[in-house]
CSV table of C-alpha atoms and ligand atoms in Angstrom, one decimal:
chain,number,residue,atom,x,y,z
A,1,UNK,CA,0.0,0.0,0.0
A,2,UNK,CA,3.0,2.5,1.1
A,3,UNK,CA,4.7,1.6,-2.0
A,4,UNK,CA,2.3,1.8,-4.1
A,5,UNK,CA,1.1,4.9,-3.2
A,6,UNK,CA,4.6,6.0,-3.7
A,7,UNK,CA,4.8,4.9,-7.1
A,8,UNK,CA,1.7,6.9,-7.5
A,9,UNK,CA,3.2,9.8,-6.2
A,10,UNK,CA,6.2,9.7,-8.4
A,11,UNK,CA,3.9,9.4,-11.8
A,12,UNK,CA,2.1,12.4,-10.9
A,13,UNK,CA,5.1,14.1,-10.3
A,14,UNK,CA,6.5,12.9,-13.6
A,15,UNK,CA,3.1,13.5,-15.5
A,16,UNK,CA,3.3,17.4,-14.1
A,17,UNK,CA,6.7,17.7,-15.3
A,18,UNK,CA,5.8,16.2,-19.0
A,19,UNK,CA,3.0,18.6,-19.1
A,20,UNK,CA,4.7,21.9,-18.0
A,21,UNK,CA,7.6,21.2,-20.3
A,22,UNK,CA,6.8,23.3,-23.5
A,23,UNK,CA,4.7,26.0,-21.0
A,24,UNK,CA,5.4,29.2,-20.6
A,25,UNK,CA,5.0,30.8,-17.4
A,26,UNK,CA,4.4,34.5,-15.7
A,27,UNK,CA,7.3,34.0,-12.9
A,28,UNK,CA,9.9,32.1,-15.4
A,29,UNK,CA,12.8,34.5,-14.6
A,30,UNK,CA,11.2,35.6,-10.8
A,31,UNK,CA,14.5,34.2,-9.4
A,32,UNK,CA,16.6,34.9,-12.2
A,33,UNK,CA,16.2,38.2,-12.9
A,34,UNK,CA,13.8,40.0,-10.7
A,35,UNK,CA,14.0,43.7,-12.0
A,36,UNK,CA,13.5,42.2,-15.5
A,37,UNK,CA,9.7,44.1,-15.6
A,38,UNK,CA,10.5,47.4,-14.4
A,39,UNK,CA,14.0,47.3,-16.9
A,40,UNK,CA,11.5,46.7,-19.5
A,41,UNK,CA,9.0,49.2,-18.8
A,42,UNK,CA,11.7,51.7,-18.0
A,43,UNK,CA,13.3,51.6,-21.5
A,44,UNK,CA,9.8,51.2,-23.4
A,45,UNK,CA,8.8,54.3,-21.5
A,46,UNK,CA,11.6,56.5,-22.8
A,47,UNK,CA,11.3,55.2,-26.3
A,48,UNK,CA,7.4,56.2,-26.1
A,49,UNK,CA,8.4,59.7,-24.4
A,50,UNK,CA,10.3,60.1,-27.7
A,51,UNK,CA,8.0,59.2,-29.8
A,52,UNK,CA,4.1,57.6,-29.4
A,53,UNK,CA,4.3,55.6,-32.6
A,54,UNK,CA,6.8,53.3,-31.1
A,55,UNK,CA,4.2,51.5,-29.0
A,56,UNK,CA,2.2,50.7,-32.2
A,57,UNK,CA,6.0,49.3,-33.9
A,58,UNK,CA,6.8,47.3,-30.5
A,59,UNK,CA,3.1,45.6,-30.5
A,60,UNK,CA,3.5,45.1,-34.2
A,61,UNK,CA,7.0,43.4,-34.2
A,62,UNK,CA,5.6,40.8,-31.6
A,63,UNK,CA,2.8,39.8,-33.5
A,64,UNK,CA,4.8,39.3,-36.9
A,65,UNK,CA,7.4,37.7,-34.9
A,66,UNK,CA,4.5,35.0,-33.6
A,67,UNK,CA,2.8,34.1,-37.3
A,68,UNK,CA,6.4,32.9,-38.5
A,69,UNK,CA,7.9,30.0,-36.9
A,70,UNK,CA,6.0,31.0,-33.1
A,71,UNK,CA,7.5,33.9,-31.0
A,72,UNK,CA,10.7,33.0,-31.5
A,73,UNK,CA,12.5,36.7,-32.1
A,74,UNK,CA,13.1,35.4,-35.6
A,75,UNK,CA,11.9,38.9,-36.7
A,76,UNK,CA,15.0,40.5,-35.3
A,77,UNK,CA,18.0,38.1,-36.6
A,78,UNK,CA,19.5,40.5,-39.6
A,79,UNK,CA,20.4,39.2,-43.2
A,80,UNK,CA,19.5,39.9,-46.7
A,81,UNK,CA,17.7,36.0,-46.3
A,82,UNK,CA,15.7,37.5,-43.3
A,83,UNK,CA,12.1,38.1,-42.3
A,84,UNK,CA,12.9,42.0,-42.4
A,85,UNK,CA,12.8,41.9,-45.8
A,86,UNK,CA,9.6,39.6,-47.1
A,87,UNK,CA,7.3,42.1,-48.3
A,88,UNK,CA,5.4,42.2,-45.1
A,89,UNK,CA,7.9,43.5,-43.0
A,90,UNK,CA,10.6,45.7,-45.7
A,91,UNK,CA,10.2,49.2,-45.4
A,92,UNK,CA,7.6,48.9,-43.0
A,93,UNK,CA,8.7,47.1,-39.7
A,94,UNK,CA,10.5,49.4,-37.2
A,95,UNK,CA,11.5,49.5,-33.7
A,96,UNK,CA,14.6,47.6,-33.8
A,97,UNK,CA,17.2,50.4,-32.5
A,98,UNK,CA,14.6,50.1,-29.6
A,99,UNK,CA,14.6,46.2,-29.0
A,100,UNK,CA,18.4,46.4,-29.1
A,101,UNK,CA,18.5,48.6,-26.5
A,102,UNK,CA,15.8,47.2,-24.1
A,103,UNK,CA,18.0,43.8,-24.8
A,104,UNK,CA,21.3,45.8,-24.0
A,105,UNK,CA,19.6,47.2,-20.6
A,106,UNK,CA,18.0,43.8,-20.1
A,107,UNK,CA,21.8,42.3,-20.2
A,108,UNK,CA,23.5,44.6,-18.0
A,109,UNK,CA,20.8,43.7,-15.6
A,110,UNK,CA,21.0,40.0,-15.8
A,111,UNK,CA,23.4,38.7,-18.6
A,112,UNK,CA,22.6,36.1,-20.8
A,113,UNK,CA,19.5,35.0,-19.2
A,114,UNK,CA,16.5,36.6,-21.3
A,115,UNK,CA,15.4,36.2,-24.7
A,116,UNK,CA,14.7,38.2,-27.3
A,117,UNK,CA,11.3,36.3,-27.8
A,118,UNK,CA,10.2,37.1,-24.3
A,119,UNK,CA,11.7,40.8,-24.2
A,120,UNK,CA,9.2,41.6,-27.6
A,121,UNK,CA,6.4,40.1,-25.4
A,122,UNK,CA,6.8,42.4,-22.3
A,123,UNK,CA,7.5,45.0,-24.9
A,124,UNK,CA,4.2,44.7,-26.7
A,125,UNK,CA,2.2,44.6,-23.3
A,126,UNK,CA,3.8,47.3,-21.5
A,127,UNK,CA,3.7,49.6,-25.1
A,128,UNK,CA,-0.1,48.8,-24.5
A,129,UNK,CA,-0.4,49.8,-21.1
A,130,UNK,CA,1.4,52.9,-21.9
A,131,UNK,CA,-1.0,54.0,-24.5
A,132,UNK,CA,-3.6,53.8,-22.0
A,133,UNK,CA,-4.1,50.0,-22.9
A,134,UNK,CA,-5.1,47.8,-19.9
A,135,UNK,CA,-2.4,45.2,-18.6
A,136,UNK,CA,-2.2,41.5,-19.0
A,137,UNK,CA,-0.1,38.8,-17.6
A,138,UNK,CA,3.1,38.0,-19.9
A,139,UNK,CA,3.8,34.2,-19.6
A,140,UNK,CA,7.2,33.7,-20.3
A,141,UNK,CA,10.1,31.0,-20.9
A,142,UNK,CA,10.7,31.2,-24.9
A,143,UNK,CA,14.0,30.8,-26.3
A,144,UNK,CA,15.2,32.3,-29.2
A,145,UNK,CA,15.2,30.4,-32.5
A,146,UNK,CA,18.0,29.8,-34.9
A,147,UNK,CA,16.6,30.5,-38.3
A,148,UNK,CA,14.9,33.6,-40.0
A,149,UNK,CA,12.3,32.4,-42.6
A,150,UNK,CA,11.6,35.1,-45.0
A,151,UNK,CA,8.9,32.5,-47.1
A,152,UNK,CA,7.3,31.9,-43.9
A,153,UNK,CA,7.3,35.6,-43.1
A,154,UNK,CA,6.4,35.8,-46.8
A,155,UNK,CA,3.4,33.7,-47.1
A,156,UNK,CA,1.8,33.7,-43.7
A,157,UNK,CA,1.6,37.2,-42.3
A,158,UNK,CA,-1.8,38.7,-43.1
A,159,UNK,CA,-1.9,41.3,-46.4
A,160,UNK,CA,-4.1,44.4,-46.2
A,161,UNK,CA,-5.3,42.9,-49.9
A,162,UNK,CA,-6.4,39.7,-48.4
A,163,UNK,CA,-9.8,38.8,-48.4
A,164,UNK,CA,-11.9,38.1,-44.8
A,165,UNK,CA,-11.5,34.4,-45.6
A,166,UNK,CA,-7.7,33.9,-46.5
A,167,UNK,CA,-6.9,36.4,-43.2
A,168,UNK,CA,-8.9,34.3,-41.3
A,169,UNK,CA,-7.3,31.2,-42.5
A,170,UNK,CA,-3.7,32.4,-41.9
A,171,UNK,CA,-5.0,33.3,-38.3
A,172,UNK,CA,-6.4,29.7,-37.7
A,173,UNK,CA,-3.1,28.1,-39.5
A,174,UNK,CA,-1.0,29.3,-36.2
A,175,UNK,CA,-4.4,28.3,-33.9
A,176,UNK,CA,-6.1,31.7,-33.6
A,177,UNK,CA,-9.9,32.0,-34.3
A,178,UNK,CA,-11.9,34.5,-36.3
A,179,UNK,CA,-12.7,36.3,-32.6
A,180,UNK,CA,-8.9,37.0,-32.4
A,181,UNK,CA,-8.5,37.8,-36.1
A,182,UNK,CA,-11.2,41.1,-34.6
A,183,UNK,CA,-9.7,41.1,-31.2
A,184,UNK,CA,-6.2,42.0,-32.6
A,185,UNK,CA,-7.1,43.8,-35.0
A,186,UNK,CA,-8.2,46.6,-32.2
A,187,UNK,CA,-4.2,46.8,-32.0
A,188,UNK,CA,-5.0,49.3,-35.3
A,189,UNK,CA,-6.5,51.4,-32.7
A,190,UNK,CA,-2.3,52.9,-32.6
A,191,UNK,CA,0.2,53.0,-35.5
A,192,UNK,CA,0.2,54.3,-38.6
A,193,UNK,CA,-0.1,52.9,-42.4
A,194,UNK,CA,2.0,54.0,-45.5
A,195,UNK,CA,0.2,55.3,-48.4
A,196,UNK,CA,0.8,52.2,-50.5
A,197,UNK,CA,-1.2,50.1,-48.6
A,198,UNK,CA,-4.4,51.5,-49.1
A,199,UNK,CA,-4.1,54.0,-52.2
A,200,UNK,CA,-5.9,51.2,-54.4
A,201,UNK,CA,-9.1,52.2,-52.5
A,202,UNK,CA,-9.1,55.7,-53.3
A,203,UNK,CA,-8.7,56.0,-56.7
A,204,UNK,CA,-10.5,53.8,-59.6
A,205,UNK,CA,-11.1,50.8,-57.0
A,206,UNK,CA,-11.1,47.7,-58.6
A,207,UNK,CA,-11.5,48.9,-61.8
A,208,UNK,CA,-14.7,50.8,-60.9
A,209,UNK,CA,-13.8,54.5,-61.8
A,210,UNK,CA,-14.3,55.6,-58.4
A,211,UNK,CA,-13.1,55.2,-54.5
A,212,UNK,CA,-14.0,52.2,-52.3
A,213,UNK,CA,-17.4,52.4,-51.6
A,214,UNK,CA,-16.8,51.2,-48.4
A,215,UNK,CA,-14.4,54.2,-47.4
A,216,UNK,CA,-16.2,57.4,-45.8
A,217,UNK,CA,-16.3,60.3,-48.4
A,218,UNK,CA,-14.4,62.7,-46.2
A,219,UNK,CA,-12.0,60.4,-45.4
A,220,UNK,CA,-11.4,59.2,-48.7
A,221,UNK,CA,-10.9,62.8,-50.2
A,222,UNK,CA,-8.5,63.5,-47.2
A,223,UNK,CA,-6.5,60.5,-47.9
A,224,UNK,CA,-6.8,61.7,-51.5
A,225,UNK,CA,-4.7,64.3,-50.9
A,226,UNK,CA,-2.3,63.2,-48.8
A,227,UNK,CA,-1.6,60.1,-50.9
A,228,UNK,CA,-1.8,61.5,-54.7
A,229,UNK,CA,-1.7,59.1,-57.3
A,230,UNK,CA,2.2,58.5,-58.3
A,231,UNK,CA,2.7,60.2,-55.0
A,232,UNK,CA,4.9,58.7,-52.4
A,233,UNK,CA,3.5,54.8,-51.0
A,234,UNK,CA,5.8,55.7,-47.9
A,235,UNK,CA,3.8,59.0,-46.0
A,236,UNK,CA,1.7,57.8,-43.1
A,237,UNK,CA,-1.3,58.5,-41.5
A,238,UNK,CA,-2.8,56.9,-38.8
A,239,UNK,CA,-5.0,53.4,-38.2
A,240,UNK,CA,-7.6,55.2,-35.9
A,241,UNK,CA,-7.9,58.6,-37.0
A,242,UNK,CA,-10.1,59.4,-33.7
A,243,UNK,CA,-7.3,59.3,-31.2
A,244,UNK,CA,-3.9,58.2,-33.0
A,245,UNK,CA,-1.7,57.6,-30.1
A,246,UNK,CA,-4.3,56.3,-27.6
A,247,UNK,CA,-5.5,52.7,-26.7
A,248,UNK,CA,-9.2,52.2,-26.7
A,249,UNK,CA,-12.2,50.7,-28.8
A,250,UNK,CA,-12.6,53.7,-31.3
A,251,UNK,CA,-11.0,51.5,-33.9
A,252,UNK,CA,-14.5,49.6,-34.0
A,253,UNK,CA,-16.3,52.5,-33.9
A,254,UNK,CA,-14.7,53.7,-37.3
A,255,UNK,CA,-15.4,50.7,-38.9
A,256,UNK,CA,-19.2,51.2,-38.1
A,257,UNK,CA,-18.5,54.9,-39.4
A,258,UNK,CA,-16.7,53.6,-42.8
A,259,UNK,CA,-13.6,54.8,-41.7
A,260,UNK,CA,-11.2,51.8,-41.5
A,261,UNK,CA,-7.6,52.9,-43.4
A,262,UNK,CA,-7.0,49.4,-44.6
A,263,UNK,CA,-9.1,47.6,-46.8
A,264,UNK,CA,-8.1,44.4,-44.2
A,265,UNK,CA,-9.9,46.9,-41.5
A,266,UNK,CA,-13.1,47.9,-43.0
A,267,UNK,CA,-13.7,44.3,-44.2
A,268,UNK,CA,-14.2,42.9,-40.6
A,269,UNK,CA,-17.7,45.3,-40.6
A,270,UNK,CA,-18.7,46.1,-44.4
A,271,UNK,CA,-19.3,42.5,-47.4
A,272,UNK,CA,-20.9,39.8,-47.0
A,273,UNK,CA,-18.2,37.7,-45.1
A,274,UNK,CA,-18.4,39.9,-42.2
A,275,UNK,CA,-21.7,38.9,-41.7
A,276,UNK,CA,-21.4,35.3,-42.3
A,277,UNK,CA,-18.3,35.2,-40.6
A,278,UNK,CA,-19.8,37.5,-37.5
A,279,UNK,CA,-17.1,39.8,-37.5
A,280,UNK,CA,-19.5,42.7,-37.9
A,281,UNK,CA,-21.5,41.6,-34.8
A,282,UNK,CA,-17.8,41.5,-33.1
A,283,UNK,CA,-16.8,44.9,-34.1
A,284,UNK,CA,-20.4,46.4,-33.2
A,285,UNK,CA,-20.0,44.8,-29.1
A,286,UNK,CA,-16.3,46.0,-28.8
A,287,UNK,CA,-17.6,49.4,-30.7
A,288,UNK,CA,-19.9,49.6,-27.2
A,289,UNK,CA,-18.1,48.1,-25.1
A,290,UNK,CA,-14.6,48.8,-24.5
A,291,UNK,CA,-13.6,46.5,-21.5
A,292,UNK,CA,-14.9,43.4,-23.1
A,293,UNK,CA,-12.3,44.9,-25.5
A,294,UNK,CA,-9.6,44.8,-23.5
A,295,UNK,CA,-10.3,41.9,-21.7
A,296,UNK,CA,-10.5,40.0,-25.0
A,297,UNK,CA,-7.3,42.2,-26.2
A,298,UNK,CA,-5.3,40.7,-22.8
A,299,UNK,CA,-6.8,37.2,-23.4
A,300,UNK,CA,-5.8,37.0,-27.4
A,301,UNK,CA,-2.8,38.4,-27.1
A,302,UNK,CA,-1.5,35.4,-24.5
A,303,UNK,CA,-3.2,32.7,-27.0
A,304,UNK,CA,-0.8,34.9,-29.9
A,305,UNK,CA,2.1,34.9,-27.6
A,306,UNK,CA,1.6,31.0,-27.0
A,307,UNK,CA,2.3,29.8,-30.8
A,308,UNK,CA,4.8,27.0,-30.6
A,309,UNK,CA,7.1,29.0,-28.6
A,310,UNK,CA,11.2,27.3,-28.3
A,311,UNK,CA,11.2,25.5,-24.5
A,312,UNK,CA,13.6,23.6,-22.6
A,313,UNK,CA,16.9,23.4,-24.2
A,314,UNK,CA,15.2,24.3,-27.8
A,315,UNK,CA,17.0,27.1,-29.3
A,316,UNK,CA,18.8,29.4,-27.4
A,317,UNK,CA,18.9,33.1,-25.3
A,318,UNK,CA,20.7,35.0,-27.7
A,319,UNK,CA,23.1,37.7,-26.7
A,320,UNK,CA,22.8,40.0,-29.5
A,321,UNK,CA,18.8,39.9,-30.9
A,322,UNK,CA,20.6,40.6,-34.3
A,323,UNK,CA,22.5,37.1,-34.7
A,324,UNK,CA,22.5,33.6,-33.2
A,325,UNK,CA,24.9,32.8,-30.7
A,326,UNK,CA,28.4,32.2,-32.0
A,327,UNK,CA,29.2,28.3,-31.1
B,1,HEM,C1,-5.6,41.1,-39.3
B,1,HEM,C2,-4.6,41.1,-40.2
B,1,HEM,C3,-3.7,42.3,-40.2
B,1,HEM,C4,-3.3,43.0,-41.3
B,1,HEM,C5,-3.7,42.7,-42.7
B,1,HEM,C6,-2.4,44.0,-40.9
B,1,HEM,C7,-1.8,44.9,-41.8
B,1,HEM,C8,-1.1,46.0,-41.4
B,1,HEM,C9,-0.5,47.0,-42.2
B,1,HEM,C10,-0.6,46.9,-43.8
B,1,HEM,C11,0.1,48.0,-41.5
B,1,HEM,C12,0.8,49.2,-42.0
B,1,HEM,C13,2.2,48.8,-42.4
B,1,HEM,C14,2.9,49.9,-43.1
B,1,HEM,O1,2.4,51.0,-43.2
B,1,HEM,O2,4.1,49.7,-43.6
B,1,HEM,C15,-0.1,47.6,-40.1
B,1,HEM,C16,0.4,48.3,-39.1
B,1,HEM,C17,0.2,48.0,-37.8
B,1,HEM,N1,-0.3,46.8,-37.3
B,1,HEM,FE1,-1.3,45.4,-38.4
B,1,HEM,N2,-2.3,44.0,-39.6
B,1,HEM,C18,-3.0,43.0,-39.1
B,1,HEM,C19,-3.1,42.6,-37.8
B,1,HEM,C20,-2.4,43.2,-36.7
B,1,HEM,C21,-2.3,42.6,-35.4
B,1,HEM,C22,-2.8,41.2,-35.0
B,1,HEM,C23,-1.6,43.5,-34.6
B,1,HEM,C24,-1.2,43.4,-33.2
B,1,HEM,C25,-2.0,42.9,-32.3
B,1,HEM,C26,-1.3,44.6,-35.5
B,1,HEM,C27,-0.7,45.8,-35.1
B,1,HEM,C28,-0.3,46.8,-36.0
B,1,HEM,C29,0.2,48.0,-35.5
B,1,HEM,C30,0.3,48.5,-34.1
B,1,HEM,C31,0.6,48.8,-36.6
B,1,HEM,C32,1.2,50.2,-36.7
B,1,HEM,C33,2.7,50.0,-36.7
B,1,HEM,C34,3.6,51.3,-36.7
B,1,HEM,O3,3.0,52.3,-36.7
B,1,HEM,O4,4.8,51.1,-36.8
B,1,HEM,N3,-1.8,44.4,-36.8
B,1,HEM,N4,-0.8,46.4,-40.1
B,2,NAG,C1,9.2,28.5,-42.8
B,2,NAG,O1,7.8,28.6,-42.7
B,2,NAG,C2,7.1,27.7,-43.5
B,2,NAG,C3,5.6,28.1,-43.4
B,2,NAG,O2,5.2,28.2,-42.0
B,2,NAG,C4,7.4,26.3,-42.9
B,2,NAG,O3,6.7,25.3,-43.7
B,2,NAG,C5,8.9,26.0,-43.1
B,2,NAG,O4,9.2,24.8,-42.5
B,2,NAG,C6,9.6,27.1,-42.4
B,2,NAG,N1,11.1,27.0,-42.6
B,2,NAG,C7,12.0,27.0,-41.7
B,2,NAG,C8,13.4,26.9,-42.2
B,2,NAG,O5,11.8,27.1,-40.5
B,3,NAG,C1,-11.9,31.5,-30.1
B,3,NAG,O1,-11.1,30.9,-29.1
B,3,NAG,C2,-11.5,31.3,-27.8
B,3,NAG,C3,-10.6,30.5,-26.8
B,3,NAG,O2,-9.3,30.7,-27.1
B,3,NAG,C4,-13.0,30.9,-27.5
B,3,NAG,O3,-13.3,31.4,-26.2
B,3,NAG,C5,-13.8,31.6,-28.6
B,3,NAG,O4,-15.2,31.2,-28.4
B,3,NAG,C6,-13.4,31.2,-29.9
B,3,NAG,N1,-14.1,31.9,-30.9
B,3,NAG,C7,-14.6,31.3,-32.0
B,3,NAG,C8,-15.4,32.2,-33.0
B,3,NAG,O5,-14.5,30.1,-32.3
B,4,NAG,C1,-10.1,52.2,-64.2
B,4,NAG,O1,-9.5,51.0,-64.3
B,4,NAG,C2,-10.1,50.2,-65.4
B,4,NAG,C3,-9.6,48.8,-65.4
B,4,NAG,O2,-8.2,48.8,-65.0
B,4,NAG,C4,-9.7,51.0,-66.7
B,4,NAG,O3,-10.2,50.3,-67.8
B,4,NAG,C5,-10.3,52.4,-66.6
B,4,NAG,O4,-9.9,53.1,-67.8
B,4,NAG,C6,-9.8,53.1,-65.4
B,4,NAG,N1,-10.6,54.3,-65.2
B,4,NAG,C7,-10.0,55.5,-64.9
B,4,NAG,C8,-10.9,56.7,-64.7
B,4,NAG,O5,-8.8,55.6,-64.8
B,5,NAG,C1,9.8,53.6,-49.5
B,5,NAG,O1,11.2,53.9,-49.2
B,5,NAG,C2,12.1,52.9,-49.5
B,5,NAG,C3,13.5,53.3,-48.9
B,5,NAG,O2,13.6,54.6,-48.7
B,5,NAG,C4,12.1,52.7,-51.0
B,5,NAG,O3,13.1,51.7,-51.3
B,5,NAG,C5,10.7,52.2,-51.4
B,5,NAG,O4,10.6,52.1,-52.8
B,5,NAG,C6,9.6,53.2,-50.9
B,5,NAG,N1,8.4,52.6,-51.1
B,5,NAG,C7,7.3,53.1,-51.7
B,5,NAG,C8,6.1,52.3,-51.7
B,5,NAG,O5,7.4,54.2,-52.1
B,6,NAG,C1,-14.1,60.2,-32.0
B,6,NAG,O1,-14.9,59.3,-31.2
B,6,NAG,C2,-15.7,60.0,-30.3
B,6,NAG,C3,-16.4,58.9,-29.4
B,6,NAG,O2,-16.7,57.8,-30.2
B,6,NAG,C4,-16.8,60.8,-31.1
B,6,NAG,O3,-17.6,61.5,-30.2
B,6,NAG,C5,-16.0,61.8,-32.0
B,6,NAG,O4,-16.9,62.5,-32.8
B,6,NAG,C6,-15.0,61.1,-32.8
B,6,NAG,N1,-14.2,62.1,-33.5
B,6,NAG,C7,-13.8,62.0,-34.8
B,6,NAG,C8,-12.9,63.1,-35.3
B,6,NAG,O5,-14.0,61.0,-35.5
């Protein structure tokens, strides 16, 4: 009876360890590196005090870090065969002077013991928070990975030309669900977009002579003029022209009011597959209710920052975000 009791001890033990192995967890670096949250904050706080658009670049470099390969910090390894440039990412993803120094602050604090995957995941929350987003709990414990796939950066990040059905498919392909795909998309609520990625809708849309029906008339001739046909693709304007810099649910309620700046945006409310796929009844409950919002914001952006992250002895805790280890 003793003994077996015993043994029954020891294979629960041995079934809790199989089980946590390949979890991530909110006190991974508790012991250590304790002052790894308020080094964080501290250097996302200056880099916002700088400039307010960073927060929008940190939450942004997470996510595209996440869709290829899992939250790896494959986004930040440098090289003309690299994620930073599939088209996706060239021209367009920024914040990397910042990572490096949250990293280089990070490693004077506790050398060699945190990764680059886990520093862009405190990142994105507190660049949240600091927009006036509410917090979440970071679970942490990913390693960094060893390979930057531009194909997979390529081919499964989310276009602004895609259709409701394909975004929605490259969400459930890394095990998010259509009420993430409108959960995270609130993250438009900050950041801004270069002309090139929505002048199609202002000028002879699809071939129809005229702007995007879908697009607000006021907002379409603003955008008009900022982003002139032959004009430069790369001036910005922002995702939620309500309150640019903020974090809240007005980012639903332009989609109600046509006034999404990507066609990706506005397609989550206006066309058919919005309603079949229920994104419009998603965007009109967050568009009314903005703590369900951020609840939902907290809850998806864990279930993003759980795709197949590295555990164990997977990978590595690189030194420099920029390269792997040297062996
Ligand atoms: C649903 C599919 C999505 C599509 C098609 C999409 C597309 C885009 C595009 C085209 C831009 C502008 C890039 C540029 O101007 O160079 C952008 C910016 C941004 N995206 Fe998304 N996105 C999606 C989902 C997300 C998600 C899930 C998040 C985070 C939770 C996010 C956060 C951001 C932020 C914060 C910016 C502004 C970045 C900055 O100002 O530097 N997006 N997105
Ligand atoms: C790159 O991503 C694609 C698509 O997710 C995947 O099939 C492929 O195995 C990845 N390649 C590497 C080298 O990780
Ligand atoms: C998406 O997944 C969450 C759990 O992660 C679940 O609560 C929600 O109901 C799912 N939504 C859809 C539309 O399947
Ligand atoms: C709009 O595009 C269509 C198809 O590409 C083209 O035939 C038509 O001439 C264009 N109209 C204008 C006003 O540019
Ligand atoms: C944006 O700027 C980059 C580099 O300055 C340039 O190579 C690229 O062609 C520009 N993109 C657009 C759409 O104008
Ligand atoms: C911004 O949103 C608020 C609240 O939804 C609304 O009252 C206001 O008219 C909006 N302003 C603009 C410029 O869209």
């Amino acid at each position: 009876m003793k003994s077996s009791s015993c043994f029954l001890a020891v294979t629960v033990l041995f079934c809790l360890c199989l089980t946590s192995k390949g979890q991530l967890r909110a006190d991974y670096y508790a012991s250590s590196c304790p002052n790894l949250f308020k080094v964080v904050w501290r250097e996302v706080f200056k880099a916002l005090q700088n400039e307010m658009r960073m927060g929008g670049s940190l939450l942004r470099l997470h996510f595209h870090d996440c869709f290829v390969n899992g939250c790896d910090g494959s986004i930040l390894l440098d090289g003309s065969d690299s994620e930073k440039f599939a088209p996706p990412n060239l021209n367009s993803a920024r914040g990397f002077e910042v990572i490096d120094a949250i990293k280089a602050a990070v490693e004077n604090e506790c050398n060699g013991i945190v990764s680059c995957a886990d520093i862009l995941a405190i990142s994105a929350r507190d660049s949240v928070v600091l927009s006036g987003g509410r917090p979440w709990t970071v679970l942490l414990g990913r390693r960094d990975g060893l390979v930057s796939n531009q194909t997979g950066a390529a081919n499964g990040l989310p276009s602004p030309f895609d259709s409701l059905d394909i975004i929605i498919a490259k969400f459930v392909a890394v095990g998010l669900n259509t009420t993430d795909v409108v959960t995270l998309s609130g993250g438009h609520t900050i950041g801004r977009a270069r002309c090139a990625l929505f002048n199609n809708r202002l000028f002879n849309f699809s071939g129809t002579g005229a702007a995007d029906p879908t697009l607000d008339s006021s907002l379409t001739s603003q955008l008009q003029s900022l982003c002139p046909q032959n004009g430069d693709g790369n001036v910005t304007t922002p995702l939620d022209q309500n309150s640019t810099d903020f974090f809240d649910n007005h980012y639903f309620n332009n989609l109600i009011n046509n006034k999404g700046v990507l066609s990706s945006d506005q397609i989550l409310f206006s066309g058919d597959a919005a309603t079949t796929t229920s994104t419009r009844t998603l965007v009109q409950i967050y568009g009314s209710n903005s703590g369900l919002f951020f609840s939902q914001f907290g809850s998806s952006m864990v279930k993003m920052g759980n795709i197949s992250p590295l555990t164990g002895s997977a990978g590595e805790v690189r030194k420099n975000c920029r390269v792997v280890n040297s062996s």
